[in-house]
Amino acid sequence: MVDRLANSEANTRRISIVENCFGAAGQPLTIPGRVLIGEGVLTKLCRKKPKARQFFLFNDILVYGNIVIQKKKYNKQHIIPLENVTIDSIQDEGDLRNGWLIKTPTKSFAVYAATATEKSEWMNHINKCVSDLLSKSGKTPSNEHAAVWVPDSEASVCMRCQKAKFTPVNRRHHCRKCGFVVCGPCSEKRFLLPSQSSKPVRICDFCYDLLSTGEVTACQSTRSDSYSQSPKSSLNDVSDDDDDEDSSD
């Protein structure tokens, strides 16, 4: 069915509409063989609070952006190649329901659908697209992914030293390797993680010591079901500003 739609006028028109919604700042999305599978609003768990984001699933990429005008205008376009994506379901907890993790080597995060049915459809379609891509390319599924950042609200004190309390002066930082919320003194070192950046990035002392001695996998936090323990954040508390984790430590 996807192959049949690839060169159809309807598919080309739908992709063109998505391009126009992102405006001149967005990257072109129309390429031969690309098909728009589906779209919808998902709640993305960002650093400071859950935020509504518009998602578009294509047969080879996942695109999302901030909502400026519903169904008409989006900005801050993000494009994720599906070949590198793995997904894991998240247990329901309070207001955070119908969620799953989207994990890639460069960035990983949690999203939530409005209903269980919507979640199931999204996950099934994403898995099918990833499976088809890997089957065609002969590649194996990615087994490396960036840590999912622990939301700021989960940590009132440093998750490493367990002593430093966070205040407007003593800021929260995130380790790029384990995703923990840590204080400045516990994350003064930097380490090159090529999948995430061409420059050394901030990591906590614990991960630095393990990485320096070659114990790379030991400092990778297991976050598949971590958001089942997240605080009861309101999913209606959303805004259209940039993702917090993209612009801050």
mmCIF file of C-alpha atoms in Angstrom:
data_model
loop_
_atom_site.group_PDB
_atom_site.id
_atom_site.type_symbol
_atom_site.label_atom_id
_atom_site.label_comp_id
_atom_site.label_asym_id
_atom_site.label_seq_id
_atom_site.Cartn_x
_atom_site.Cartn_y
_atom_site.Cartn_z
ATOM 1 C CA MET A 1 0.000 0.000 0.000
ATOM 2 C CA VAL A 2 2.841 2.390 0.868
ATOM 3 C CA ASP A 3 4.528 1.755 -2.479
ATOM 4 C CA ARG A 4 1.263 2.435 -4.274
ATOM 5 C CA LEU A 5 0.829 5.768 -2.486
ATOM 6 C CA ALA A 6 4.434 6.902 -2.982
ATOM 7 C CA ASN A 7 3.869 8.593 -6.333
ATOM 8 C CA SER A 8 0.201 9.467 -5.946
ATOM 9 C CA GLU A 9 -1.003 13.044 -6.333
ATOM 10 C CA ALA A 10 -2.854 12.862 -3.018
ATOM 11 C CA ASN A 11 0.290 11.894 -1.127
ATOM 12 C CA THR A 12 2.357 14.597 -2.839
ATOM 13 C CA ARG A 13 -0.304 17.160 -1.966
ATOM 14 C CA ARG A 14 -0.439 16.082 1.695
ATOM 15 C CA ILE A 15 3.332 16.316 2.086
ATOM 16 C CA SER A 16 3.340 19.727 0.410
ATOM 17 C CA ILE A 17 0.766 20.949 2.934
ATOM 18 C CA VAL A 18 2.983 19.782 5.816
ATOM 19 C CA GLU A 19 5.977 21.591 4.277
ATOM 20 C CA ASN A 20 3.973 24.805 3.976
ATOM 21 C CA CYS A 21 2.831 24.556 7.604
ATOM 22 C CA PHE A 22 6.472 24.715 8.740
ATOM 23 C CA GLY A 23 7.226 27.664 6.474
ATOM 24 C CA ALA A 24 10.604 28.712 5.111
ATOM 25 C CA ALA A 25 12.422 27.680 8.303
ATOM 26 C CA GLY A 26 11.480 24.014 7.838
ATOM 27 C CA GLN A 27 13.420 21.561 5.701
ATOM 28 C CA PRO A 28 11.874 20.268 2.436
ATOM 29 C CA LEU A 29 10.040 16.986 3.012
ATOM 30 C CA THR A 30 9.086 15.918 -0.506
ATOM 31 C CA ILE A 31 11.404 13.247 -1.901
ATOM 32 C CA PRO A 32 10.721 10.300 -4.239
ATOM 33 C CA GLY A 33 9.254 7.324 -2.418
ATOM 34 C CA ARG A 34 8.320 9.194 0.769
ATOM 35 C CA VAL A 35 4.781 8.629 2.053
ATOM 36 C CA LEU A 36 2.905 10.461 4.803
ATOM 37 C CA ILE A 37 1.494 7.674 6.977
ATOM 38 C CA GLY A 38 -0.294 9.715 9.629
ATOM 39 C CA GLU A 39 -0.255 12.759 11.866
ATOM 40 C CA GLY A 40 -1.546 13.977 15.202
ATOM 41 C CA VAL A 41 -0.913 15.863 18.421
ATOM 42 C CA LEU A 42 1.086 14.042 21.103
ATOM 43 C CA THR A 43 2.152 15.306 24.504
ATOM 44 C CA LYS A 44 5.951 15.330 24.715
ATOM 45 C CA LEU A 45 7.532 15.136 28.148
ATOM 46 C CA CYS A 46 10.035 17.980 28.092
ATOM 47 C CA ARG A 47 12.527 19.038 30.737
ATOM 48 C CA LYS A 48 10.240 21.341 32.700
ATOM 49 C CA LYS A 49 6.722 20.173 31.828
ATOM 50 C CA PRO A 50 4.716 18.166 29.282
ATOM 51 C CA LYS A 51 4.025 20.091 26.068
ATOM 52 C CA ALA A 52 1.768 19.509 23.065
ATOM 53 C CA ARG A 53 3.665 18.838 19.839
ATOM 54 C CA GLN A 54 2.437 18.101 16.316
ATOM 55 C CA PHE A 55 3.871 14.827 14.966
ATOM 56 C CA PHE A 56 3.984 13.554 11.377
ATOM 57 C CA LEU A 57 4.875 9.944 10.638
ATOM 58 C CA PHE A 58 6.353 9.223 7.212
ATOM 59 C CA ASN A 59 7.537 5.838 5.964
ATOM 60 C CA ASP A 60 11.174 6.850 6.571
ATOM 61 C CA ILE A 61 11.185 9.736 9.064
ATOM 62 C CA LEU A 62 9.326 11.079 12.094
ATOM 63 C CA VAL A 63 8.808 14.847 12.108
ATOM 64 C CA TYR A 64 7.534 17.016 14.946
ATOM 65 C CA GLY A 65 7.286 20.682 15.808
ATOM 66 C CA ASN A 66 5.790 23.290 18.097
ATOM 67 C CA ILE A 67 2.165 24.229 17.473
ATOM 68 C CA VAL A 68 1.762 27.901 16.557
ATOM 69 C CA ILE A 69 -1.670 27.661 14.934
ATOM 70 C CA GLN A 70 -3.448 24.295 15.130
ATOM 71 C CA LYS A 71 -3.361 22.485 11.746
ATOM 72 C CA LYS A 72 -2.016 25.610 10.055
ATOM 73 C CA LYS A 73 1.389 26.628 11.358
ATOM 74 C CA TYR A 74 4.263 24.906 13.201
ATOM 75 C CA ASN A 75 7.859 25.825 14.004
ATOM 76 C CA LYS A 76 11.013 24.292 15.541
ATOM 77 C CA GLN A 77 10.956 21.388 13.081
ATOM 78 C CA HIS A 78 12.686 18.184 14.192
ATOM 79 C CA ILE A 79 13.362 15.297 11.779
ATOM 80 C CA ILE A 80 14.192 11.820 13.098
ATOM 81 C CA PRO A 81 15.305 9.049 10.688
ATOM 82 C CA LEU A 82 13.190 5.997 11.518
ATOM 83 C CA GLU A 83 16.022 3.543 10.821
ATOM 84 C CA ASN A 84 17.593 4.639 14.114
ATOM 85 C CA VAL A 85 14.388 4.545 16.176
ATOM 86 C CA THR A 86 13.372 2.028 18.818
ATOM 87 C CA ILE A 87 10.252 2.425 20.969
ATOM 88 C CA ASP A 88 9.241 1.109 24.385
ATOM 89 C CA SER A 89 5.875 1.324 26.115
ATOM 90 C CA ILE A 90 5.575 3.252 29.403
ATOM 91 C CA GLN A 91 3.318 2.267 32.279
ATOM 92 C CA ASP A 92 0.410 4.596 33.069
ATOM 93 C CA GLU A 93 0.694 6.758 36.180
ATOM 94 C CA GLY A 94 -1.708 9.536 37.144
ATOM 95 C CA ASP A 95 -2.162 12.079 34.349
ATOM 96 C CA LEU A 96 0.726 10.554 32.395
ATOM 97 C CA ARG A 97 -1.082 7.849 30.447
ATOM 98 C CA ASN A 98 -0.856 6.105 27.068
ATOM 99 C CA GLY A 99 2.844 6.822 26.684
ATOM 100 C CA TRP A 100 5.930 5.347 25.080
ATOM 101 C CA LEU A 101 9.601 6.172 24.644
ATOM 102 C CA ILE A 102 11.042 7.204 21.294
ATOM 103 C CA LYS A 103 14.747 6.365 21.471
ATOM 104 C CA THR A 104 17.503 7.284 19.003
ATOM 105 C CA PRO A 105 21.315 7.574 19.261
ATOM 106 C CA THR A 106 21.107 11.376 19.326
ATOM 107 C CA LYS A 107 17.952 12.051 21.343
ATOM 108 C CA SER A 108 15.382 10.085 23.341
ATOM 109 C CA PHE A 109 12.133 11.257 24.903
ATOM 110 C CA ALA A 110 8.684 10.203 26.114
ATOM 111 C CA VAL A 111 5.392 11.002 24.369
ATOM 112 C CA TYR A 112 1.790 10.436 25.390
ATOM 113 C CA ALA A 113 -1.343 9.937 23.280
ATOM 114 C CA ALA A 114 -4.884 10.956 24.222
ATOM 115 C CA THR A 115 -6.199 7.374 24.288
ATOM 116 C CA ALA A 116 -4.932 3.800 24.528
ATOM 117 C CA THR A 117 -6.186 3.135 21.002
ATOM 118 C CA GLU A 118 -4.245 6.099 19.636
ATOM 119 C CA LYS A 119 -1.117 4.904 21.432
ATOM 120 C CA SER A 120 -1.489 1.429 19.970
ATOM 121 C CA GLU A 121 -1.950 2.794 16.447
ATOM 122 C CA TRP A 122 1.079 5.079 16.694
ATOM 123 C CA MET A 123 3.326 2.331 18.060
ATOM 124 C CA ASN A 124 2.149 -0.228 15.508
ATOM 125 C CA HIS A 125 2.683 2.149 12.586
ATOM 126 C CA ILE A 126 6.119 3.251 13.811
ATOM 127 C CA ASN A 127 7.237 -0.345 14.334
ATOM 128 C CA LYS A 128 5.960 -1.330 10.885
ATOM 129 C CA CYS A 129 7.819 1.559 9.211
ATOM 130 C CA VAL A 130 11.061 0.758 11.069
ATOM 131 C CA SER A 131 10.746 -2.947 10.237
ATOM 132 C CA ASP A 132 10.157 -2.244 6.540
ATOM 133 C CA LEU A 133 13.122 0.138 6.360
ATOM 134 C CA LEU A 134 15.497 -2.309 8.039
ATOM 135 C CA SER A 135 14.242 -5.137 5.843
ATOM 136 C CA LYS A 136 14.939 -3.139 2.684
ATOM 137 C CA SER A 137 18.351 -1.901 3.801
ATOM 138 C CA GLY A 138 19.513 -5.128 5.427
ATOM 139 C CA LYS A 139 20.620 -3.169 8.497
ATOM 140 C CA THR A 140 20.158 -4.321 12.077
ATOM 141 C CA PRO A 141 18.090 -2.405 14.657
ATOM 142 C CA SER A 142 19.962 0.287 16.558
ATOM 143 C CA ASN A 143 21.091 -0.857 19.996
ATOM 144 C CA GLU A 144 22.489 2.517 21.053
ATOM 145 C CA HIS A 145 20.329 5.376 22.199
ATOM 146 C CA ALA A 146 20.693 8.641 24.068
ATOM 147 C CA ALA A 147 19.470 8.736 27.641
ATOM 148 C CA VAL A 148 15.970 10.010 28.313
ATOM 149 C CA TRP A 149 16.323 13.118 30.461
ATOM 150 C CA VAL A 150 14.783 12.949 33.919
ATOM 151 C CA PRO A 151 12.325 15.894 34.202
ATOM 152 C CA ASP A 152 13.444 18.708 36.511
ATOM 153 C CA SER A 153 10.425 18.141 38.749
ATOM 154 C CA GLU A 154 11.635 14.645 39.685
ATOM 155 C CA ALA A 155 14.712 15.947 41.494
ATOM 156 C CA SER A 156 14.767 18.462 44.348
ATOM 157 C CA VAL A 157 18.346 17.421 45.143
ATOM 158 C CA CYS A 158 21.237 16.203 42.983
ATOM 159 C CA MET A 159 20.634 12.615 41.889
ATOM 160 C CA ARG A 160 24.350 11.789 42.271
ATOM 161 C CA CYS A 161 25.620 13.361 45.509
ATOM 162 C CA GLN A 162 22.136 13.327 47.090
ATOM 163 C CA LYS A 163 23.117 16.471 49.013
ATOM 164 C CA ALA A 164 22.997 19.591 46.849
ATOM 165 C CA LYS A 165 19.547 21.182 46.895
ATOM 166 C CA PHE A 166 18.423 22.965 43.754
ATOM 167 C CA THR A 167 17.586 26.654 44.017
ATOM 168 C CA PRO A 168 17.374 29.585 41.565
ATOM 169 C CA VAL A 169 21.124 29.992 42.176
ATOM 170 C CA ASN A 170 22.116 26.312 42.306
ATOM 171 C CA ARG A 171 20.811 25.259 38.884
ATOM 172 C CA ARG A 172 19.845 21.828 37.640
ATOM 173 C CA HIS A 173 21.975 20.231 34.924
ATOM 174 C CA HIS A 174 21.550 17.025 32.945
ATOM 175 C CA CYS A 175 24.144 14.345 32.327
ATOM 176 C CA ARG A 176 24.105 13.551 28.599
ATOM 177 C CA LYS A 177 25.009 9.931 29.249
ATOM 178 C CA CYS A 178 22.606 8.825 31.992
ATOM 179 C CA GLY A 179 20.022 11.632 31.825
ATOM 180 C CA PHE A 180 20.129 12.266 35.590
ATOM 181 C CA VAL A 181 19.467 15.712 37.090
ATOM 182 C CA VAL A 182 22.729 16.758 38.749
ATOM 183 C CA CYS A 183 24.335 19.771 40.404
ATOM 184 C CA GLY A 184 27.162 21.809 38.896
ATOM 185 C CA PRO A 185 29.983 20.317 41.023
ATOM 186 C CA CYS A 186 28.838 16.793 40.119
ATOM 187 C CA SER A 187 28.877 17.569 36.386
ATOM 188 C CA GLU A 188 31.890 19.755 35.710
ATOM 189 C CA LYS A 189 33.512 17.306 33.304
ATOM 190 C CA ARG A 190 32.805 16.856 29.620
ATOM 191 C CA PHE A 191 33.200 13.829 27.369
ATOM 192 C CA LEU A 192 32.905 13.276 23.630
ATOM 193 C CA LEU A 193 29.752 11.311 22.770
ATOM 194 C CA PRO A 194 29.969 11.279 18.951
ATOM 195 C CA SER A 195 26.354 10.178 18.426
ATOM 196 C CA GLN A 196 25.120 13.267 20.266
ATOM 197 C CA SER A 197 27.583 16.021 19.407
ATOM 198 C CA SER A 198 30.838 16.771 17.616
ATOM 199 C CA LYS A 199 32.040 18.521 20.796
ATOM 200 C CA PRO A 200 32.474 17.132 24.338
ATOM 201 C CA VAL A 201 29.204 17.347 26.301
ATOM 202 C CA ARG A 202 28.368 17.677 29.985
ATOM 203 C CA ILE A 203 28.301 14.401 31.915
ATOM 204 C CA CYS A 204 28.220 13.572 35.612
ATOM 205 C CA ASP A 205 31.309 12.452 37.520
ATOM 206 C CA PHE A 206 29.939 8.910 37.854
ATOM 207 C CA CYS A 207 29.552 8.465 34.091
ATOM 208 C CA TYR A 208 32.872 10.193 33.422
ATOM 209 C CA ASP A 209 34.727 7.735 35.632
ATOM 210 C CA LEU A 210 33.051 4.755 33.946
ATOM 211 C CA LEU A 211 33.583 6.104 30.434
ATOM 212 C CA SER A 212 37.218 6.905 31.181
ATOM 213 C CA THR A 213 37.843 3.320 32.288
ATOM 214 C CA GLY A 214 35.922 1.785 29.398
ATOM 215 C CA GLU A 215 32.840 0.755 31.391
ATOM 216 C CA VAL A 216 30.631 2.448 28.824
ATOM 217 C CA THR A 217 27.409 0.487 29.289
ATOM 218 C CA ALA A 218 27.396 0.655 33.067
ATOM 219 C CA CYS A 219 26.493 4.333 33.202
ATOM 220 C CA GLN A 220 23.598 4.067 30.768
ATOM 221 C CA SER A 221 20.497 4.609 32.848
ATOM 222 C CA THR A 222 17.621 2.217 32.238
ATOM 223 C CA ARG A 223 14.635 4.491 31.688
ATOM 224 C CA SER A 224 12.096 2.299 29.864
ATOM 225 C CA ASP A 225 9.584 2.435 32.695
ATOM 226 C CA SER A 226 10.943 5.379 34.635
ATOM 227 C CA TYR A 227 8.046 7.647 33.809
ATOM 228 C CA SER A 228 5.698 5.309 35.628
ATOM 229 C CA GLN A 229 7.201 7.022 38.667
ATOM 230 C CA SER A 230 6.926 10.581 37.367
ATOM 231 C CA PRO A 231 5.090 13.224 39.398
ATOM 232 C CA LYS A 232 1.467 13.909 38.621
ATOM 233 C CA SER A 233 2.086 16.671 36.081
ATOM 234 C CA SER A 234 -0.878 18.256 34.364
ATOM 235 C CA LEU A 235 -0.939 17.327 30.682
ATOM 236 C CA ASN A 236 -2.960 20.451 29.964
ATOM 237 C CA ASP A 237 -0.090 22.697 31.061
ATOM 238 C CA VAL A 238 1.466 23.170 27.654
ATOM 239 C CA SER A 239 3.137 25.961 25.716
ATOM 240 C CA ASP A 240 4.538 26.590 22.274
ATOM 241 C CA ASP A 241 8.046 27.652 23.196
ATOM 242 C CA ASP A 242 11.117 25.650 22.312
ATOM 243 C CA ASP A 243 11.856 22.322 23.979
ATOM 244 C CA ASP A 244 13.604 22.971 27.255
ATOM 245 C CA GLU A 245 16.134 20.219 26.771
ATOM 246 C CA ASP A 246 17.275 21.693 23.470
ATOM 247 C CA SER A 247 18.315 25.011 24.929
ATOM 248 C CA SER A 248 19.608 24.388 28.442
ATOM 249 C CA ASP A 249 21.809 22.160 30.558
#
